[in-house]
């Protein structure tokens, strides 16, 4: 997921840039969320040449300023 500076998830449509957040869907005994300091850009509606349709992250991941 992509988060704004306040930690609120951005819409999962179009192109979104913000802080990266991930979930471990197999976690059962601990909270499986990970919030990184990485700034990412995700394309939700475009096709990726490598995998076809579906969300994909640009290859310009960088450290977030905050």
PDB file of C-alpha atoms in Angstrom:
ATOM      1  CA  UNK A   1       0.000   0.000   0.000  1.00  0.00           C
ATOM      2  CA  UNK A   2       1.040   3.596  -0.489  1.00  0.00           C
ATOM      3  CA  UNK A   3       0.664   6.018   2.427  1.00  0.00           C
ATOM      4  CA  UNK A   4       0.508   9.807   2.576  1.00  0.00           C
ATOM      5  CA  UNK A   5       2.782  11.763   4.988  1.00  0.00           C
ATOM      6  CA  UNK A   6       0.231  11.288   7.818  1.00  0.00           C
ATOM      7  CA  UNK A   7       0.147   7.506   7.327  1.00  0.00           C
ATOM      8  CA  UNK A   8      -3.265   7.398   5.667  1.00  0.00           C
ATOM      9  CA  UNK A   9      -3.549   4.924   2.770  1.00  0.00           C
ATOM     10  CA  UNK A  10      -3.841   6.567  -0.638  1.00  0.00           C
ATOM     11  CA  UNK A  11      -6.489   5.360  -3.138  1.00  0.00           C
ATOM     12  CA  UNK A  12      -5.638   2.139  -4.985  1.00  0.00           C
ATOM     13  CA  UNK A  13      -6.225   3.617  -8.414  1.00  0.00           C
ATOM     14  CA  UNK A  14      -4.250   5.593 -10.952  1.00  0.00           C
ATOM     15  CA  UNK A  15      -0.646   6.422 -10.048  1.00  0.00           C
ATOM     16  CA  UNK A  16       0.185   7.066  -6.387  1.00  0.00           C
ATOM     17  CA  UNK A  17       3.484   8.180  -4.814  1.00  0.00           C
ATOM     18  CA  UNK A  18       4.197   7.996  -1.096  1.00  0.00           C
ATOM     19  CA  UNK A  19       5.599   5.878   1.732  1.00  0.00           C
ATOM     20  CA  UNK A  20       5.586   2.091   1.298  1.00  0.00           C
ATOM     21  CA  UNK A  21       3.566  -0.122   3.620  1.00  0.00           C
ATOM     22  CA  UNK A  22       3.275  -3.914   3.436  1.00  0.00           C
ATOM     23  CA  UNK A  23       1.312  -6.694   5.161  1.00  0.00           C
ATOM     24  CA  UNK A  24       2.521 -10.202   5.995  1.00  0.00           C
ATOM     25  CA  UNK A  25      -0.680 -12.128   5.255  1.00  0.00           C
ATOM     26  CA  UNK A  26       0.605 -15.278   6.980  1.00  0.00           C
ATOM     27  CA  UNK A  27       1.252 -13.641  10.375  1.00  0.00           C
ATOM     28  CA  UNK A  28      -0.866 -15.247  13.106  1.00  0.00           C
ATOM     29  CA  UNK A  29       0.938 -14.484  16.368  1.00  0.00           C
ATOM     30  CA  UNK A  30       2.117 -10.921  15.692  1.00  0.00           C
ATOM     31  CA  UNK A  31       1.054  -7.810  13.838  1.00  0.00           C
ATOM     32  CA  UNK A  32       2.180  -8.367  10.266  1.00  0.00           C
ATOM     33  CA  UNK A  33       2.401  -4.773   9.091  1.00  0.00           C
ATOM     34  CA  UNK A  34       5.616  -3.140   7.914  1.00  0.00           C
ATOM     35  CA  UNK A  35       5.958   0.602   7.362  1.00  0.00           C
ATOM     36  CA  UNK A  36       9.146   1.529   5.568  1.00  0.00           C
ATOM     37  CA  UNK A  37      11.001   4.765   5.005  1.00  0.00           C
ATOM     38  CA  UNK A  38      10.927   4.088   1.272  1.00  0.00           C
ATOM     39  CA  UNK A  39       9.244   6.444  -1.175  1.00  0.00           C
ATOM     40  CA  UNK A  40       7.564   4.462  -3.955  1.00  0.00           C
ATOM     41  CA  UNK A  41       5.386   5.119  -6.984  1.00  0.00           C
ATOM     42  CA  UNK A  42       2.737   2.486  -7.731  1.00  0.00           C
ATOM     43  CA  UNK A  43       0.781   2.172 -10.983  1.00  0.00           C
ATOM     44  CA  UNK A  44      -2.570   0.527 -10.256  1.00  0.00           C
ATOM     45  CA  UNK A  45      -4.317   0.722 -13.623  1.00  0.00           C
ATOM     46  CA  UNK A  46      -1.473   0.472 -16.170  1.00  0.00           C
ATOM     47  CA  UNK A  47      -0.096  -2.741 -17.600  1.00  0.00           C
ATOM     48  CA  UNK A  48       3.474  -3.747 -16.784  1.00  0.00           C
ATOM     49  CA  UNK A  49       5.463  -5.228 -19.677  1.00  0.00           C
ATOM     50  CA  UNK A  50       6.966  -7.868 -17.361  1.00  0.00           C
ATOM     51  CA  UNK A  51       3.826  -9.237 -15.676  1.00  0.00           C
ATOM     52  CA  UNK A  52       0.843  -7.786 -17.505  1.00  0.00           C
ATOM     53  CA  UNK A  53      -2.114  -6.256 -15.690  1.00  0.00           C
ATOM     54  CA  UNK A  54      -1.946  -5.498 -12.001  1.00  0.00           C
ATOM     55  CA  UNK A  55      -0.276  -3.053  -9.628  1.00  0.00           C
ATOM     56  CA  UNK A  56       3.430  -2.504 -10.122  1.00  0.00           C
ATOM     57  CA  UNK A  57       6.131  -0.394  -8.447  1.00  0.00           C
ATOM     58  CA  UNK A  58       8.466   1.836 -10.460  1.00  0.00           C
ATOM     59  CA  UNK A  59      12.161   0.986 -10.204  1.00  0.00           C
ATOM     60  CA  UNK A  60      13.070   4.352  -8.657  1.00  0.00           C
ATOM     61  CA  UNK A  61      12.516   3.509  -4.960  1.00  0.00           C
ATOM     62  CA  UNK A  62      14.224   6.083  -2.738  1.00  0.00           C
ATOM     63  CA  UNK A  63      14.567   6.982   0.936  1.00  0.00           C
ATOM     64  CA  UNK A  64      11.709   9.135   2.185  1.00  0.00           C
ATOM     65  CA  UNK A  65      12.529  12.598   3.531  1.00  0.00           C
ATOM     66  CA  UNK A  66      10.517  12.045   6.733  1.00  0.00           C
TER      67      UNK A  66
END
